[in-house]
XYZ file of N, CA, C and O in Angstrom:
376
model
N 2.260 4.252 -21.440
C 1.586 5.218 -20.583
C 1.900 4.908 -19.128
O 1.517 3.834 -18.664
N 2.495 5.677 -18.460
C 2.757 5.935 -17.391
C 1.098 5.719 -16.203
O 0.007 6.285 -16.138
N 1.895 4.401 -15.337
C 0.362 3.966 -14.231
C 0.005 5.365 -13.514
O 0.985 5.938 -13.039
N -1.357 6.069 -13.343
C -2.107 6.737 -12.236
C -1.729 6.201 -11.095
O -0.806 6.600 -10.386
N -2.366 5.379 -10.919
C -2.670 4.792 -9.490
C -1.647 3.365 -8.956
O -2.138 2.264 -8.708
N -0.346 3.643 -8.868
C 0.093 2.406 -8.584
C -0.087 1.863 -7.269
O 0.215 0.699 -7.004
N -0.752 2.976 -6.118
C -0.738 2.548 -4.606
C -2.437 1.759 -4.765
O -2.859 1.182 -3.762
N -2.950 1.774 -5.503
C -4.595 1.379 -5.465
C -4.164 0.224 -6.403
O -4.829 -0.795 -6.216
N -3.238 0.131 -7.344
C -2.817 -0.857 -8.110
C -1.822 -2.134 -6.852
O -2.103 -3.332 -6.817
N -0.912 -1.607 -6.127
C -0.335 -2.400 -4.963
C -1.380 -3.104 -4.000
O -1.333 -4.294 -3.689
N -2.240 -2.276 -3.617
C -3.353 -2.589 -2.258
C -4.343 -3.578 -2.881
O -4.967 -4.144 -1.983
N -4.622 -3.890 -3.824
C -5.220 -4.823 -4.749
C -4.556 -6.086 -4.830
O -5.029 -7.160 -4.461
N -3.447 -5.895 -5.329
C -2.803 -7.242 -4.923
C -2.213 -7.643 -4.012
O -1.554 -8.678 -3.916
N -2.428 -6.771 -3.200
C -2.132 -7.142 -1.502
C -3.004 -7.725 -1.238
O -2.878 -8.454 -0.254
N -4.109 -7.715 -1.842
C -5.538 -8.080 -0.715
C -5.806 -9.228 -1.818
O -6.504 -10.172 -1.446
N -5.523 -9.232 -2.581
C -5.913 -10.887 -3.126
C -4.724 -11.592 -3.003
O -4.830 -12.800 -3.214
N -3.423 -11.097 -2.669
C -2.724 -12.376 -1.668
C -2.920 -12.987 -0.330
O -2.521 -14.104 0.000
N -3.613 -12.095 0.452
C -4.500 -12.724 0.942
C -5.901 -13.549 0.701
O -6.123 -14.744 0.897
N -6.659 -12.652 0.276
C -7.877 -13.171 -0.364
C -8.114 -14.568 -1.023
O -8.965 -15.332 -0.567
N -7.357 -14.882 -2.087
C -6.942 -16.228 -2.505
C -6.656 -17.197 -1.866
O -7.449 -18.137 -1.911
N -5.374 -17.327 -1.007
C -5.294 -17.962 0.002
C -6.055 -18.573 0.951
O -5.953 -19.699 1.437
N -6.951 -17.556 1.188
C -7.831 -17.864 2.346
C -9.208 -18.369 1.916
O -9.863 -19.015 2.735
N -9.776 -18.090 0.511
C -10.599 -18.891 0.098
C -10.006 -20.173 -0.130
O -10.415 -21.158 0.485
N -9.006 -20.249 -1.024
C -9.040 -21.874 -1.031
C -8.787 -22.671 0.492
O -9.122 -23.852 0.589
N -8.210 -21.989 1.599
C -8.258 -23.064 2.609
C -9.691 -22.995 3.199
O -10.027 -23.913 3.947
N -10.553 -22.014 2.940
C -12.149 -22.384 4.096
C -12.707 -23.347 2.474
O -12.986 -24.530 2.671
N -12.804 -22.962 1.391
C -13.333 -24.499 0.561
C -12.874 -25.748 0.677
O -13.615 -26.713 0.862
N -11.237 -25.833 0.546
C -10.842 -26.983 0.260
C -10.236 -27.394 1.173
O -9.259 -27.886 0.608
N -10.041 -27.632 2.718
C -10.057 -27.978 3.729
C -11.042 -27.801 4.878
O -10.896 -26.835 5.627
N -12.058 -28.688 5.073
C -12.763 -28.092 5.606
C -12.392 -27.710 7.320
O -12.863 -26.734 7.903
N -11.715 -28.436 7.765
C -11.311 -27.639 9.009
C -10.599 -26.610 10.090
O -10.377 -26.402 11.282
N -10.364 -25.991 8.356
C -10.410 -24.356 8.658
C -11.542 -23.826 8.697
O -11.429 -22.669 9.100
N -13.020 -24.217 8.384
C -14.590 -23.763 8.364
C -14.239 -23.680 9.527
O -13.861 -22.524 9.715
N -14.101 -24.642 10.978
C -14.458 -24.399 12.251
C -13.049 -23.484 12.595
O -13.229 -22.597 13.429
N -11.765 -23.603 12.075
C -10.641 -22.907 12.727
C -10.875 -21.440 11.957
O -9.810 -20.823 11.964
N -11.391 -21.080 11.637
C -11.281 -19.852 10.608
C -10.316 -18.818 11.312
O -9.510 -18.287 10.548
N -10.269 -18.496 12.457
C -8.958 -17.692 13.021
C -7.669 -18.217 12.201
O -7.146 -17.621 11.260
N -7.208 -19.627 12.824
C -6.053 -20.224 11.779
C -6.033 -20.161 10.339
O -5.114 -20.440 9.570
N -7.395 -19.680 10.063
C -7.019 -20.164 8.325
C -6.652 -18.574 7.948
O -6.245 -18.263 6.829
N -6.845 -17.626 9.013
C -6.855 -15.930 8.778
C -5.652 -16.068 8.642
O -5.124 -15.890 7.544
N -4.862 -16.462 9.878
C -3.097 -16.435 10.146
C -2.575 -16.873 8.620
O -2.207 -16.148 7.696
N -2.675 -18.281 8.696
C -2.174 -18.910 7.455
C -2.047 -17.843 6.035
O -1.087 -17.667 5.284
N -3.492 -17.205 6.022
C -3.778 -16.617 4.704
C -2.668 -15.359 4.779
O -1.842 -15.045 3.922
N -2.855 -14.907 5.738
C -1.799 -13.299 6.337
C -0.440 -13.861 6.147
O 0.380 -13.192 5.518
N -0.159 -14.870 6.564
C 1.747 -15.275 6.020
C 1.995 -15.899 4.904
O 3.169 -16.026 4.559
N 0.958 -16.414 4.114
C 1.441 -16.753 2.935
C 1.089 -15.698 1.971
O 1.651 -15.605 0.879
N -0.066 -14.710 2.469
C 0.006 -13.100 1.350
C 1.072 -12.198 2.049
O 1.106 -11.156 1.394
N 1.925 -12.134 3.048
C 3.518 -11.553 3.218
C 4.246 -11.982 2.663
O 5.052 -11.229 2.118
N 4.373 -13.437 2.489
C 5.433 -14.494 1.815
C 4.991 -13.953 -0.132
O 5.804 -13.817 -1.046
N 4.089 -13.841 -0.166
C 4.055 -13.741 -1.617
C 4.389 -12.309 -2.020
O 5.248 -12.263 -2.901
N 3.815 -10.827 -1.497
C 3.934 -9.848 -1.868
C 5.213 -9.721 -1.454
O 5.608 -8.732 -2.071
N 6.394 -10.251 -0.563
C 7.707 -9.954 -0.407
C 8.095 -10.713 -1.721
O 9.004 -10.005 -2.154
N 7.950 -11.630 -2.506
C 8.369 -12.489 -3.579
C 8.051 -11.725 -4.530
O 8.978 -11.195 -5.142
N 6.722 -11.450 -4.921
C 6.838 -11.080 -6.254
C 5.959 -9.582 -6.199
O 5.271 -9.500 -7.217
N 5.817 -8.558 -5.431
C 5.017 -7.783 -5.292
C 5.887 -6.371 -5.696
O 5.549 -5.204 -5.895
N 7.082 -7.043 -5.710
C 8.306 -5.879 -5.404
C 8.520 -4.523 -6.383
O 9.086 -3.482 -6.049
N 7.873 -4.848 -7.757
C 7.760 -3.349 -8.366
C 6.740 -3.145 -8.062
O 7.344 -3.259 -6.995
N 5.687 -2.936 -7.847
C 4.497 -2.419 -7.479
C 4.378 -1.821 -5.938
O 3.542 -1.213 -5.270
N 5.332 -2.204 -5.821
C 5.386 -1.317 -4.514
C 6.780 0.032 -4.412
O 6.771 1.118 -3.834
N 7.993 -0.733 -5.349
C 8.545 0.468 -5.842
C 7.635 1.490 -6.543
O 7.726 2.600 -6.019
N 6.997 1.445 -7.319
C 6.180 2.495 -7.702
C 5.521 3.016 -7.226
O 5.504 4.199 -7.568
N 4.355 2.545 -5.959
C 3.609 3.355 -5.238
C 4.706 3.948 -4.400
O 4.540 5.155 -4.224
N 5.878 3.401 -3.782
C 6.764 4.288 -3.467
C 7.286 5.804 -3.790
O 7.523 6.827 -3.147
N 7.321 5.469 -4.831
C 8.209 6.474 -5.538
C 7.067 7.318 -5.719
O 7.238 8.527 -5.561
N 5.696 6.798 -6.086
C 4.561 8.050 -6.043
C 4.043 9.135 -5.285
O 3.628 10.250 -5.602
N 4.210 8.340 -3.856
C 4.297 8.584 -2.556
C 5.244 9.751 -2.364
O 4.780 10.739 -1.796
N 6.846 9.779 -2.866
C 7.684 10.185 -2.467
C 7.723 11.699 -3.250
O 7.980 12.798 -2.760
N 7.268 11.236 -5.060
C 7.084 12.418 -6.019
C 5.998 13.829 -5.185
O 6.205 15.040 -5.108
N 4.642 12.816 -4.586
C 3.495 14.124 -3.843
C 4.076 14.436 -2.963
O 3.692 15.489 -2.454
N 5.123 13.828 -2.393
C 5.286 14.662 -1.058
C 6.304 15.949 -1.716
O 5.823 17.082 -1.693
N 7.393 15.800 -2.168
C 8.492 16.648 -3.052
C 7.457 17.776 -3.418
O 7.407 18.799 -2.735
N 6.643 17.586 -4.487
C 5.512 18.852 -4.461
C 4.674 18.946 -3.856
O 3.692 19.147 -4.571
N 4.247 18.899 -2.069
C 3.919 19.270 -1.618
C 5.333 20.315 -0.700
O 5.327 21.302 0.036
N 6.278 19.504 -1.212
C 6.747 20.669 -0.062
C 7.464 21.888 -0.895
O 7.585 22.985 -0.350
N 7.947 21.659 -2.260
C 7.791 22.469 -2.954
C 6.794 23.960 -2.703
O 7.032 25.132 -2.409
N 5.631 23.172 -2.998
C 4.617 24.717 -3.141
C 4.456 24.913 -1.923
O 3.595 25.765 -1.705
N 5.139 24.281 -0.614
C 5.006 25.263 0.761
C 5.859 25.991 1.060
O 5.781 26.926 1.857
N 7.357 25.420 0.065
C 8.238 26.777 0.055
C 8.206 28.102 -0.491
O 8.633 29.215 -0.183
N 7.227 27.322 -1.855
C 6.695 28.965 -2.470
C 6.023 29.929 -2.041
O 5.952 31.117 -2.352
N 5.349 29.049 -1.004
C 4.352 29.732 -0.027
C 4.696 31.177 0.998
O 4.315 32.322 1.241
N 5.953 29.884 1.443
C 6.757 30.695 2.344
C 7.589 31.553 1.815
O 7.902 32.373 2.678
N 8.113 31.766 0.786
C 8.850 32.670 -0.017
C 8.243 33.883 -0.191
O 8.690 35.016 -0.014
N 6.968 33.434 -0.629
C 6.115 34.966 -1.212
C 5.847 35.938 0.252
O 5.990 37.160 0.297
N 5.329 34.846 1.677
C 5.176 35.291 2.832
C 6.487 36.155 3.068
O 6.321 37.330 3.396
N 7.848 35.637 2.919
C 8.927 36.304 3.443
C 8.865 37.725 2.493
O 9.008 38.807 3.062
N 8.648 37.668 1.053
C 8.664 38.836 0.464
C 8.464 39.870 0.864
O 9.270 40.801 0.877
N 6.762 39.880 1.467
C 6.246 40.334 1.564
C 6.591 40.982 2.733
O 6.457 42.204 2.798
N 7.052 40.292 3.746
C 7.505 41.001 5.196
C 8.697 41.982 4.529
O 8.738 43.212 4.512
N 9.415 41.249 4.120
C 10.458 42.546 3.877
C 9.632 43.165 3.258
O 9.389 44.024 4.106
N 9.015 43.398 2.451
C 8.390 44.693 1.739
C 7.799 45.787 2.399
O 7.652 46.960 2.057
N 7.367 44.923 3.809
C 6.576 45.935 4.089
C 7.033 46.842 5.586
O 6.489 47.710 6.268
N 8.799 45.821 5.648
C 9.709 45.996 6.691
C 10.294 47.682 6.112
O 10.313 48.746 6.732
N 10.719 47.366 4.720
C 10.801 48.471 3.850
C 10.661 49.550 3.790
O 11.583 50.358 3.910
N 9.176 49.913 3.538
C 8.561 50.778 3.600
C 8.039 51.337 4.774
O 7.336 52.346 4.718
């Protein structure tokens, strides 16, 4: 079965490559408790470092999901515009 949601499926594990990270350094070091700015940084480049490593189909897919809504969105604005043009000539026509 083909994923729904692969961009809500990507942003999830975006945020617990961070998330993870950054809990274990404010538990298990404690002097990121007082640096907590540094332990933000730290957590932010090692969840880039990881979602560039292993994040990489999951983001092809929200890609490509991304890319499929836009294709039919612009689709049905050509249809849009098609029926609009019809109609002018039709009524250029007559």
């Amino acid at each position: 079965m083909k994923n729904r949601a692969p961009f809500l499926v990507y942003t999830v594990l975006r945020l617990l490559a961070f998330l993870v990270p950054l809990a274990i350094m404010w538990f298990f070091f404690p002097i990121f408790r007082e640096y907590w700015w540094l332990a933000a940084i730290f957590a932010a480049l090692i969840g880039v470092s990881i979602s560039m490593l292993f994040l990489r189909r999951p983001l092809t897919d929200a890609s490509a999901r991304i890319v499929e809504r836009r294709e039919g969105m612009s689709s049905a604005a050509q249809k849009d515009a098609d029926v609009e043009d019809d109609a002018i000539d039709g009524a250029e026509r007559a």
